[in-house]
PDB file of C-alpha atoms in Angstrom:
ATOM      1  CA  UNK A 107      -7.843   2.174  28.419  1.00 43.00           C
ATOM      2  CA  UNK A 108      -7.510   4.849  30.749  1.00 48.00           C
ATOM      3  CA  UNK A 109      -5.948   4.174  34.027  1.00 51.00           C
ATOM      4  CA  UNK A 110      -7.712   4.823  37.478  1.00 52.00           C
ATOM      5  CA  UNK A 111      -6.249   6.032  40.852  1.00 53.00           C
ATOM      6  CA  UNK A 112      -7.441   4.178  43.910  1.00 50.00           C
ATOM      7  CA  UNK A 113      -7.694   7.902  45.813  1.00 51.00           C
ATOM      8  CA  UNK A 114      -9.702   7.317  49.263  1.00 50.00           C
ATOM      9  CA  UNK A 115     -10.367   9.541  51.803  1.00 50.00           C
ATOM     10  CA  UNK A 116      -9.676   9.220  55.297  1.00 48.00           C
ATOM     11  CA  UNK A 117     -12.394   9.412  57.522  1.00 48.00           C
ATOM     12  CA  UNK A 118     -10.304   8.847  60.421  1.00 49.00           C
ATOM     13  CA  UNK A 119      -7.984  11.413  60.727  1.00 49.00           C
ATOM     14  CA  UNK A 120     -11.163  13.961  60.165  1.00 51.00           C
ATOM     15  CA  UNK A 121     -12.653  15.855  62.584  1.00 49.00           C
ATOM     16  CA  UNK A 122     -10.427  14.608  65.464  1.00 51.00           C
ATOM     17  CA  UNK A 123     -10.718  17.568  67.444  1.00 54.00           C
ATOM     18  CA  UNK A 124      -7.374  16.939  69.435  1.00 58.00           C
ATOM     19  CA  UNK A 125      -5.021  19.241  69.546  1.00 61.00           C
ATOM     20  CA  UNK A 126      -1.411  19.251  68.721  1.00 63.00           C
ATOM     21  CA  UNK A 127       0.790  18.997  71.182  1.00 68.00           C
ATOM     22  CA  UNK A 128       3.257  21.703  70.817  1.00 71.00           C
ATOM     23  CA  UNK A 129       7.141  19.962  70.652  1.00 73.00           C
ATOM     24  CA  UNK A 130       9.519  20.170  73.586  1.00 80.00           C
ATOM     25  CA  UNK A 131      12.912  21.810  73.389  1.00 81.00           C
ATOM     26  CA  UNK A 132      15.028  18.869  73.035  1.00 85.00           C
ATOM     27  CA  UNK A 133      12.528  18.557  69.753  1.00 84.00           C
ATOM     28  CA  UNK A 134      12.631  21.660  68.358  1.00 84.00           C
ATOM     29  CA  UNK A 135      16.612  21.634  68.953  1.00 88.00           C
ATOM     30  CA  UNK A 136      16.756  18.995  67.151  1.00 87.00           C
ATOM     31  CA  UNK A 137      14.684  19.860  64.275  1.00 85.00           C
ATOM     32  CA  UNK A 138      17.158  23.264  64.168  1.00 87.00           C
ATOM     33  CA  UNK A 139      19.987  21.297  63.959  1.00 90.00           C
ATOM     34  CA  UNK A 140      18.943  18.749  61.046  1.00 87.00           C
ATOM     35  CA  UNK A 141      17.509  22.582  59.151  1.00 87.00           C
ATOM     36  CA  UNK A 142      21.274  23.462  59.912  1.00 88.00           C
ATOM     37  CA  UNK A 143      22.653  20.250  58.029  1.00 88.00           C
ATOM     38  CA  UNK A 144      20.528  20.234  55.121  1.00 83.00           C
ATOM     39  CA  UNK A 145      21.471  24.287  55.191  1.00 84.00           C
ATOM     40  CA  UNK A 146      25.508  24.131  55.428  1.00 89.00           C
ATOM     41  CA  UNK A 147      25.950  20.586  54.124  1.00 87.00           C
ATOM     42  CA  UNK A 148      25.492  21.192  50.808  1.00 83.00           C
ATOM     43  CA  UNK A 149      27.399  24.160  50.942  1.00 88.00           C
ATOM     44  CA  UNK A 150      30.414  22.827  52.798  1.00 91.00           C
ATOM     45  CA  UNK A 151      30.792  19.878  50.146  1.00 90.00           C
ATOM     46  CA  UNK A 152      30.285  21.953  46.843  1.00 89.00           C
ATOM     47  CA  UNK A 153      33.327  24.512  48.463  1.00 91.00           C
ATOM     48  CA  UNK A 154      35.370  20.834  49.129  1.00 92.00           C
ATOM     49  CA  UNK A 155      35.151  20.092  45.907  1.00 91.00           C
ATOM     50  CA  UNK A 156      35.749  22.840  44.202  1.00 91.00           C
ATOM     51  CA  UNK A 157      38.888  23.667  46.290  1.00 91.00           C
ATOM     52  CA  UNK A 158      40.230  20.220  45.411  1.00 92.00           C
ATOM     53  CA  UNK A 159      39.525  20.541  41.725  1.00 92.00           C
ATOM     54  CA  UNK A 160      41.471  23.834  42.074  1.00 91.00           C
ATOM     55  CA  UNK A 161      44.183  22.663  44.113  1.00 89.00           C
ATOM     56  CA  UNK A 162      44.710  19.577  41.835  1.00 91.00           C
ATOM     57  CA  UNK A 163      44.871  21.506  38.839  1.00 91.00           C
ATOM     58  CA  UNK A 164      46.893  23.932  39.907  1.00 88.00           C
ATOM     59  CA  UNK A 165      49.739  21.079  41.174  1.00 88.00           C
ATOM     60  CA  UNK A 166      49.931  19.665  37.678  1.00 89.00           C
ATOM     61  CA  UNK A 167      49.969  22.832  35.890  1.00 89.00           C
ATOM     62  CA  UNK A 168      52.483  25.610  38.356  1.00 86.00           C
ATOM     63  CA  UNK A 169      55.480  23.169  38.182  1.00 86.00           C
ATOM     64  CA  UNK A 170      55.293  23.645  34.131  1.00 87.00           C
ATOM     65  CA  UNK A 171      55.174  27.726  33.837  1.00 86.00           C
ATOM     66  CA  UNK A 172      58.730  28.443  33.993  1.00 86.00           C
ATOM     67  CA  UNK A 173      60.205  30.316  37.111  1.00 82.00           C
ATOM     68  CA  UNK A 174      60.601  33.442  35.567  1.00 83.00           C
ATOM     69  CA  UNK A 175      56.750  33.835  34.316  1.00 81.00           C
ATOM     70  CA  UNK A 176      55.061  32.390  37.432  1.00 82.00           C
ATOM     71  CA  UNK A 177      53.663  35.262  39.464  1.00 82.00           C
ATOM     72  CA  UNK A 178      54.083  33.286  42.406  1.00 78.00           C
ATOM     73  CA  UNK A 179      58.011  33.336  42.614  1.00 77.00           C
ATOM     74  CA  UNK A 180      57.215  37.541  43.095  1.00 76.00           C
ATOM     75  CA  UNK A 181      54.921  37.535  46.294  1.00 76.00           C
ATOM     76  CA  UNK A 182      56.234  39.501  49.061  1.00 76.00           C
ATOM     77  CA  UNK A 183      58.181  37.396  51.627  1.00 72.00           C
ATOM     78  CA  UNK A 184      55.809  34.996  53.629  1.00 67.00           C
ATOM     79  CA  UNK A 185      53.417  34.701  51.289  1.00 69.00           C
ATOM     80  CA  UNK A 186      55.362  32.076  48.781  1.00 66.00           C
ATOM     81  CA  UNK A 187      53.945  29.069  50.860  1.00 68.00           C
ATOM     82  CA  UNK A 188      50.263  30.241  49.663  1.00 72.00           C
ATOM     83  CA  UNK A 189      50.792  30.901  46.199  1.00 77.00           C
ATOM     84  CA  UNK A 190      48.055  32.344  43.934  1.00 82.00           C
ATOM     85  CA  UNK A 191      44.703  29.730  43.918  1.00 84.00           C
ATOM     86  CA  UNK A 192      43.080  29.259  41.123  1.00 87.00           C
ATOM     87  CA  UNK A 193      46.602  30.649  38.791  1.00 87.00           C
ATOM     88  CA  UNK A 194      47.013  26.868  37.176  1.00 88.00           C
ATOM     89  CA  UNK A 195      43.207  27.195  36.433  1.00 89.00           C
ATOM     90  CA  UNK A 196      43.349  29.986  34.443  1.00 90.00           C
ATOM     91  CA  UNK A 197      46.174  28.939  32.699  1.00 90.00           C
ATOM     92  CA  UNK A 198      44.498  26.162  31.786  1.00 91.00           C
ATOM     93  CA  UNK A 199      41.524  27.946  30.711  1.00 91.00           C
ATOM     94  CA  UNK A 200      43.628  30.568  28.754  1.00 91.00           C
ATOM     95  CA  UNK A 201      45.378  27.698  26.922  1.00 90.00           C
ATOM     96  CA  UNK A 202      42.371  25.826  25.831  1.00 89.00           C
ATOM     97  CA  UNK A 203      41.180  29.585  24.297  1.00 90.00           C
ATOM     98  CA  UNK A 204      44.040  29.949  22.434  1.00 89.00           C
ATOM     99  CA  UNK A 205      43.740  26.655  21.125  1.00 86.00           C
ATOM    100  CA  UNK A 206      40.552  26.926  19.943  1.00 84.00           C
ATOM    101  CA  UNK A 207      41.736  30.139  18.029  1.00 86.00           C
ATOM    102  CA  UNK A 208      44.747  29.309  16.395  1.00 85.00           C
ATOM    103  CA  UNK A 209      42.714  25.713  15.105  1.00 82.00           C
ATOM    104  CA  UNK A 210      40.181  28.449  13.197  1.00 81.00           C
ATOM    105  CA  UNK A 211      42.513  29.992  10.610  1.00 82.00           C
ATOM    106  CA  UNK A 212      44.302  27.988   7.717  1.00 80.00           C
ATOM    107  CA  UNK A 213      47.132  26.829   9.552  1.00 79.00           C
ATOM    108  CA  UNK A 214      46.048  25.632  12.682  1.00 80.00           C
ATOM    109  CA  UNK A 215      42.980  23.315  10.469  1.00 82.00           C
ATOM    110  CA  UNK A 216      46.506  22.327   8.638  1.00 86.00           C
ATOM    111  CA  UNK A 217      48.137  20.755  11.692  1.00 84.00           C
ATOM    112  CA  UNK A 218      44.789  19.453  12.984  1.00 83.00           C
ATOM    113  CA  UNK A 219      44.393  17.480   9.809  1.00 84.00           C
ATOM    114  CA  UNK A 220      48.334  16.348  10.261  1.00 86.00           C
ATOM    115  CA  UNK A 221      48.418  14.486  13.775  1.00 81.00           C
ATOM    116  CA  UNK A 222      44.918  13.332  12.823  1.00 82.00           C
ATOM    117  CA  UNK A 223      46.343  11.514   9.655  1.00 85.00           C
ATOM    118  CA  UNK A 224      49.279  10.457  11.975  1.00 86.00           C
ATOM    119  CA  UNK A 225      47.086   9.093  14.637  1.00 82.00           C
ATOM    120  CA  UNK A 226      45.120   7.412  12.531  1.00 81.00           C
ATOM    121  CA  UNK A 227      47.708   4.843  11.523  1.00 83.00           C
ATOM    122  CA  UNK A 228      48.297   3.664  14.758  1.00 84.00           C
ATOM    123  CA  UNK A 229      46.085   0.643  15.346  1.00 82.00           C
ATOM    124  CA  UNK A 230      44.735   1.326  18.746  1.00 80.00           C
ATOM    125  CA  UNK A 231      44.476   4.780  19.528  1.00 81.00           C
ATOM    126  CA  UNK A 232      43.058   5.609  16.197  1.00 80.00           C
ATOM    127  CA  UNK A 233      39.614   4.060  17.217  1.00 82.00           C
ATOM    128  CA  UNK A 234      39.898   5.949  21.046  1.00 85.00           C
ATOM    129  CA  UNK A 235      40.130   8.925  19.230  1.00 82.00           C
ATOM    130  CA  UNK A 236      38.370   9.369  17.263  1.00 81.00           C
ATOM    131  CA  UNK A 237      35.209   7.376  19.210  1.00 80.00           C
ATOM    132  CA  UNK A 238      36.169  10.582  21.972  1.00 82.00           C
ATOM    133  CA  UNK A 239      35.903  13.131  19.257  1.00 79.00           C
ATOM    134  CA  UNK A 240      32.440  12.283  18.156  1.00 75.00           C
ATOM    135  CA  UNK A 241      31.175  12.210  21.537  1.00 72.00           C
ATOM    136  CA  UNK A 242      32.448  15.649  22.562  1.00 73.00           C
ATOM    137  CA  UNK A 243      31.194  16.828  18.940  1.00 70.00           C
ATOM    138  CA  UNK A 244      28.082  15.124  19.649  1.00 63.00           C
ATOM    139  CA  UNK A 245      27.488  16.428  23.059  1.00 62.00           C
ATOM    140  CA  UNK A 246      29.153  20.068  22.738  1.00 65.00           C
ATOM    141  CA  UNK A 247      27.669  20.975  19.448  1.00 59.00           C
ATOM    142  CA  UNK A 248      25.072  23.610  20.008  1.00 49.00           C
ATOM    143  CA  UNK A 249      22.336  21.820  17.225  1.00 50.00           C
ATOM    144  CA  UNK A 250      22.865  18.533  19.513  1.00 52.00           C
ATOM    145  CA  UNK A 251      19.699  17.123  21.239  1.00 55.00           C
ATOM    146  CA  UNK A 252      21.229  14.811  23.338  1.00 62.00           C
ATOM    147  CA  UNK A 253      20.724  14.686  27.227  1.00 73.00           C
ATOM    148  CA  UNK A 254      17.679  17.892  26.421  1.00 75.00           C
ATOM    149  CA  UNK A 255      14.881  16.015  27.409  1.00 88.00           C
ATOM    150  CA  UNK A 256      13.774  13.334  30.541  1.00 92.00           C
ATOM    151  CA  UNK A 257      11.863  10.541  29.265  1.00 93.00           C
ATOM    152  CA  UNK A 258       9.714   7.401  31.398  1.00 92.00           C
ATOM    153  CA  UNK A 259      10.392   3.931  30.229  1.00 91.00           C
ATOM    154  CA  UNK A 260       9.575   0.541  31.266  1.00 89.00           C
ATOM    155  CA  UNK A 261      13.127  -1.027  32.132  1.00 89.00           C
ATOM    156  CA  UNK A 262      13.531  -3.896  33.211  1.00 86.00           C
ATOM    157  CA  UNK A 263      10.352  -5.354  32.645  1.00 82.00           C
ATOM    158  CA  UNK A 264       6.767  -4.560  32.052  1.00 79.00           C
ATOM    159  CA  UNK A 265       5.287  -2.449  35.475  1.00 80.00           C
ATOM    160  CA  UNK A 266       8.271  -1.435  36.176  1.00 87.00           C
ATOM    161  CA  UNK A 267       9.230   2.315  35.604  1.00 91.00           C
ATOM    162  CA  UNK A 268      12.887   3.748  34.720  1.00 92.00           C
ATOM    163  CA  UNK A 269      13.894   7.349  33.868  1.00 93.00           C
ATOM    164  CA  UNK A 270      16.524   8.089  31.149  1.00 93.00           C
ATOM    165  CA  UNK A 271      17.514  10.331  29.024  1.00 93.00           C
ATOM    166  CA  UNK A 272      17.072  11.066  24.914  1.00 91.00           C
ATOM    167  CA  UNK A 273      20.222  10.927  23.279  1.00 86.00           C
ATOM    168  CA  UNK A 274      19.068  10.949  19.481  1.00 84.00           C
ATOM    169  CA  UNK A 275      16.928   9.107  17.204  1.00 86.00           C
ATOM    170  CA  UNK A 276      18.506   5.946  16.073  1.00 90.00           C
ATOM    171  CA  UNK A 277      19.813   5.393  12.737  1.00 89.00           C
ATOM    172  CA  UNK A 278      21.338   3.000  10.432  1.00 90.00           C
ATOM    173  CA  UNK A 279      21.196  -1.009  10.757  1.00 92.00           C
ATOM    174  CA  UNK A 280      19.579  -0.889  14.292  1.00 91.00           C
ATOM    175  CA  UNK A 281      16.554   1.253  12.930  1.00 92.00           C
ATOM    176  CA  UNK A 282      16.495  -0.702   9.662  1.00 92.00           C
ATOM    177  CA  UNK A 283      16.002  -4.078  11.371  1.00 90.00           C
ATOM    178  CA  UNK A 284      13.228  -2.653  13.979  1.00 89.00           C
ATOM    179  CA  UNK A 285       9.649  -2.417  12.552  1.00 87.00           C
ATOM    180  CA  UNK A 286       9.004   0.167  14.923  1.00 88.00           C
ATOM    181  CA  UNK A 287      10.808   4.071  15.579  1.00 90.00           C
ATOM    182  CA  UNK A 288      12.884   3.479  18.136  1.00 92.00           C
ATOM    183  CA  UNK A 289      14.748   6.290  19.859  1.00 91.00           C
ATOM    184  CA  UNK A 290      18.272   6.129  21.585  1.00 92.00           C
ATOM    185  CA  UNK A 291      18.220   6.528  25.434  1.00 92.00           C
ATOM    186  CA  UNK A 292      20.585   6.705  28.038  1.00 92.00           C
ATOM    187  CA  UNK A 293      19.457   4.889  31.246  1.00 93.00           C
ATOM    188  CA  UNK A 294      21.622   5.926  33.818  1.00 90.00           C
ATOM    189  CA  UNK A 295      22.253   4.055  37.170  1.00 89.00           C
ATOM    190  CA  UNK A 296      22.208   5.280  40.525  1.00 87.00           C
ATOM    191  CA  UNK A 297      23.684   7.044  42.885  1.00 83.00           C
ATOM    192  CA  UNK A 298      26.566   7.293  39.526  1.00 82.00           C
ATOM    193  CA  UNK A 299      24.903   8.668  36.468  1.00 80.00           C
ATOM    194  CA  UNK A 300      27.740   8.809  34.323  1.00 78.00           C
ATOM    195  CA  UNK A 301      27.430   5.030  33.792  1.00 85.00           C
ATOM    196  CA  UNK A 302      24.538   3.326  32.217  1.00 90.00           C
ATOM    197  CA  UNK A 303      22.683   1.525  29.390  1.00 92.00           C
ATOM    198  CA  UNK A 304      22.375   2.514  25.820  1.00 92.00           C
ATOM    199  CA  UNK A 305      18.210   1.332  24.980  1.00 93.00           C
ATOM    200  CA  UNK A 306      16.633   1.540  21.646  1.00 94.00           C
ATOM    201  CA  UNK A 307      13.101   1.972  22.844  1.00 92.00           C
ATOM    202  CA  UNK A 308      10.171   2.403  19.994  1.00 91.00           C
ATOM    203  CA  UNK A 309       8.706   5.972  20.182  1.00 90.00           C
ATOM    204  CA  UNK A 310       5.639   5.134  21.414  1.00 88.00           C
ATOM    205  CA  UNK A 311       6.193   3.073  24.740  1.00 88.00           C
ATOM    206  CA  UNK A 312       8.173   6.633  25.655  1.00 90.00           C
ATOM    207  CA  UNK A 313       6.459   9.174  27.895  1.00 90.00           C
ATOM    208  CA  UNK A 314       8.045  12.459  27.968  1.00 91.00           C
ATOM    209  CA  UNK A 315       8.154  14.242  31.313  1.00 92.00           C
ATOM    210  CA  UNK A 316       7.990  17.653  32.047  1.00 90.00           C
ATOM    211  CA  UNK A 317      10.705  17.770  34.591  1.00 91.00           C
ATOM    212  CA  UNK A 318      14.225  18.952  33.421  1.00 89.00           C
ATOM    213  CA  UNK A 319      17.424  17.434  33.056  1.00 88.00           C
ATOM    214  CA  UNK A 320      19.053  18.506  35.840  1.00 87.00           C
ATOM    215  CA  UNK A 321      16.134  17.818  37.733  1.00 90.00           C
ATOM    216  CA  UNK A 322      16.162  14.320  36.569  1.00 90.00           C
ATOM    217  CA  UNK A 323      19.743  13.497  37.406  1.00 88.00           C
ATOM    218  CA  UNK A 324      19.516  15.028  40.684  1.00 88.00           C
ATOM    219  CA  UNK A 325      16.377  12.255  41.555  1.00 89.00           C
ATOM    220  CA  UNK A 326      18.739   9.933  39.645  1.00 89.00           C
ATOM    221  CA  UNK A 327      22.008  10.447  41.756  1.00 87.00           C
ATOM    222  CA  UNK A 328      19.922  10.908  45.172  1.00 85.00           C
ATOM    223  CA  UNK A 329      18.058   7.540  44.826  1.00 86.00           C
ATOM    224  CA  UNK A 330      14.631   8.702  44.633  1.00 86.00           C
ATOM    225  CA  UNK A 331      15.272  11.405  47.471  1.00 85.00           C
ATOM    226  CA  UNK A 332      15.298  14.105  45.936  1.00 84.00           C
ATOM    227  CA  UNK A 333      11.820  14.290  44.275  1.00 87.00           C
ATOM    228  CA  UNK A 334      11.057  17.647  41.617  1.00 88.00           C
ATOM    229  CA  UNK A 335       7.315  19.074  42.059  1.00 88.00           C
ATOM    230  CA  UNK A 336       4.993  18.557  39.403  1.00 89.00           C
ATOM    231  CA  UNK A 337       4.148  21.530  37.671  1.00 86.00           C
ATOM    232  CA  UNK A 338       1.514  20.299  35.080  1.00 86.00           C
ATOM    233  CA  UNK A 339      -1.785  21.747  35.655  1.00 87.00           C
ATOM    234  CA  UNK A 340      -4.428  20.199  38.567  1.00 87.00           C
ATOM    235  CA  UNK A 341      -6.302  18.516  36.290  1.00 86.00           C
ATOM    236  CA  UNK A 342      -3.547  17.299  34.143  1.00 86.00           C
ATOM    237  CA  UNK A 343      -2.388  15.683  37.416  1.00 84.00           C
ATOM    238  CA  UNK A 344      -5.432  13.892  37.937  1.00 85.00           C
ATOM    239  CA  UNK A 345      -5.364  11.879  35.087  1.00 83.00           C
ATOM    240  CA  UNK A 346      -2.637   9.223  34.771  1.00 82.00           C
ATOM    241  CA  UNK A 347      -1.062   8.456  31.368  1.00 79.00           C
ATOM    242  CA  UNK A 348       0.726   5.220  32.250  1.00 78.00           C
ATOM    243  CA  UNK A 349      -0.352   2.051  33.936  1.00 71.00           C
ATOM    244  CA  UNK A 350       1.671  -1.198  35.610  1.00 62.00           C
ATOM    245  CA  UNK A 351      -1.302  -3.740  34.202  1.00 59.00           C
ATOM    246  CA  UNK A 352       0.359  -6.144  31.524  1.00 52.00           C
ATOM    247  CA  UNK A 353      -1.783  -6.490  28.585  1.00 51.00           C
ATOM    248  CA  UNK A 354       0.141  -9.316  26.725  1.00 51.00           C
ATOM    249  CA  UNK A 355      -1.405 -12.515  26.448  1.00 49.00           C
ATOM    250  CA  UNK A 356       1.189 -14.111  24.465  1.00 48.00           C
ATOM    251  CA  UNK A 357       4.627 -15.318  24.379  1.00 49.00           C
ATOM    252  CA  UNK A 358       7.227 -14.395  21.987  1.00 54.00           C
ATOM    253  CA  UNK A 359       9.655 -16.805  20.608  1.00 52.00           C
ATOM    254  CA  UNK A 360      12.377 -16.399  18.276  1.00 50.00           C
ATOM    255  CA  UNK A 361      13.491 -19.101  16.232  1.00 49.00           C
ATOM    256  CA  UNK A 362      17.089 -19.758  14.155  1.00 49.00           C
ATOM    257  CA  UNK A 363      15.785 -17.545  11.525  1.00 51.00           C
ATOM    258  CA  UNK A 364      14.948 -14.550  14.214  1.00 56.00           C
ATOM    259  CA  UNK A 365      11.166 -14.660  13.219  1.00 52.00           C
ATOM    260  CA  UNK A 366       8.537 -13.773  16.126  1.00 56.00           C
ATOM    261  CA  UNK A 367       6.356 -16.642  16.840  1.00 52.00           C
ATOM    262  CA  UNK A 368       3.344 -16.026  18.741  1.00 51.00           C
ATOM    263  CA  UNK A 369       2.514 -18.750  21.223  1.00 51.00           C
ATOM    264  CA  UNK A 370      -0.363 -19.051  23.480  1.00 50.00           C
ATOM    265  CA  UNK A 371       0.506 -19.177  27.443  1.00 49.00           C
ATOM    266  CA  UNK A 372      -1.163 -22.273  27.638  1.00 51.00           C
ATOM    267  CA  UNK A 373       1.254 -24.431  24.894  1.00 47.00           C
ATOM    268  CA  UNK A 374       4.560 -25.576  26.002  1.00 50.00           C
ATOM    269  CA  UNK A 375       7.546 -23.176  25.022  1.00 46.00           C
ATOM    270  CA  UNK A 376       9.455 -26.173  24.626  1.00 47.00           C
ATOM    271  CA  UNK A 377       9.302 -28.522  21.238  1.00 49.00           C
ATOM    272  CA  UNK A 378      11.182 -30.246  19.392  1.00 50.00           C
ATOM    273  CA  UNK A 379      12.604 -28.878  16.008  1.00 50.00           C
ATOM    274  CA  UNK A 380       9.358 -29.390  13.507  1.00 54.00           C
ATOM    275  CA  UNK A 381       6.883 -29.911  16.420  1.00 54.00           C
ATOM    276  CA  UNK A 382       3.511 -28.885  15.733  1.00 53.00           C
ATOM    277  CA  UNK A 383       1.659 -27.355  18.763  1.00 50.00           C
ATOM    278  CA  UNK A 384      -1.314 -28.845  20.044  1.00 53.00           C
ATOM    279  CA  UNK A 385      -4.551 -28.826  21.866  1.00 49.00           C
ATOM    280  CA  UNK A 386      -5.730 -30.767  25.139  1.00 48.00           C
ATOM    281  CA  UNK A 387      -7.299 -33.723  22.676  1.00 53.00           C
ATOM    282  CA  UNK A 388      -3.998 -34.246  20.448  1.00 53.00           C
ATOM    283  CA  UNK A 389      -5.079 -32.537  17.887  1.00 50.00           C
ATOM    284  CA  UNK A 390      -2.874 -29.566  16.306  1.00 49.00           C
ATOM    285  CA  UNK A 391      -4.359 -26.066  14.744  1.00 46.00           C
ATOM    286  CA  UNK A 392      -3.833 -27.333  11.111  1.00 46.00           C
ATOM    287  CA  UNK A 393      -6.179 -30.247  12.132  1.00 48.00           C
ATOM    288  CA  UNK A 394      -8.650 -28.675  13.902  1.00 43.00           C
TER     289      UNK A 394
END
């Protein structure tokens, strides 16, 4: 069933002939200084931030170097109060390079595999662990797929449209007890897309949208406000692949035994344990 627009023109606005009144100064000043907000704001907050990461990093990390390796104990008089921005950072970044080399030969795998046997006898940060490992393997790992591609669901309910994210096809018991392929996706919430819900959704109520990542967790975090273009073709734009009609006409019920039941609209959802359904003269299907 393909899915129609309700597209009308307006006759109204067409062929007018008025002209447009050209806007006064306190407009146009005013329109220059909302162009100057949209301009510097975003700049002036990405420099805040960054400035405070810096600055915090470099207060947790300076008061460890000893006195006689940090630089900052040899700038010329007057200059101490300063310091060197940005010097805890690299550290930091230095250290986790170094790390990652010394873990590649024989020894360093040696010691990995020690603490990781002596961390996994302590009861509860054994299972923080190692659930953080597999995440930052899962998500760092260059063959990883997850978070590469914007999907359009129906969350929370039918005719109602959610973007998320693919995070992997499921596996294991979850796809084993689903007669359908169901896919793993993030649904993030807004304006904070770091939290969310983990969905199995089957494969086919997914529609895969063009738009990228970033671009999809930028209209996530802004609340709708920040809207990407579509760049499909015209005439790919024309025609709509989803639609907000339901086309269920029954109800599912699951009983003890967690087998769907098909139930007309019509029939009570309520019986009693062994209660047959039936029809408008008493009578119930096996009879009729």
């Amino acid at each position: 069933m393909n899915a129609k627009r309700d597209d009308k023109n307006d006759t109204d606005n067409q062929g007018s002939g008025h002209a447009i009144p050209s806007p006064g100064f306190f407009a146009r000043m005013r329109a220059y200084f909302l162009t100057g907000v949209l301009v510097s704001a975003p700049l002036a907050i990405t420099f805040g931030l960054a400035w405070w990461f810096i600055e915090f990093v470099d207060s947790k990390v300076i008061p460890l170097i000893p006195a006689h390796y940090n630089p900052e104990n040899y700038l010329p008089v007057g200059y101490e109060d300063y310091g060197i921005p940005g010097f805890g950072l690299l550290v930091i970044l230095v250290f986790i390079t170094i790390v990652g080399w010394f873990t590649t030969n024989f020894a360093g795998r040696a010691l990995i595999k020690l603490y990781e046997r002596i961390l996994g006898r302590i009861p509860a940060v054994r299972s923080i662990y190692s659930a953080i490992k597999q995440i930052l393997e899962t998500v760092l790992a260059n063959q990883s797929n997850a978070f590469r591609q914007a999907v359009l669901l129906e969350y929370p309910r039918r005719g109602m449209w959610a973007v998320g994210f693919i995070t992997g096809e499921t596996k294991g018991e979850v796809q084993h007890l689903t007669e359908d392929t169901v896919i793993n996706i993030f649904l993030p919430t807004t304006p904070n897309p770091t939290s969310g819900f983990l969905l199995f959704v089957p494969k086919r109520d997914l529609v895969i949208l063009d738009m990228t990542v970033e671009e999809a967790i930028k209209m996530v975090m802004s609340g709708g406000i920040v809207t990407p273009p579509d760049r499909r073709p015209l005439d790919e734009q024309q025609k709509p692949r989803v639609a907000a009609k339901t086309y269920e006409d029954v109800d599912v019920l699951r009983e003890k035994e967690n087998v769907p039941i098909l139930v007309s609209r019509d029939i009570p959802a309520r019986m009693e344990p062994g209660e047959k359904p039936q029809d408008e003269n008493g009578k119930t299907r096996e009879d009729a």
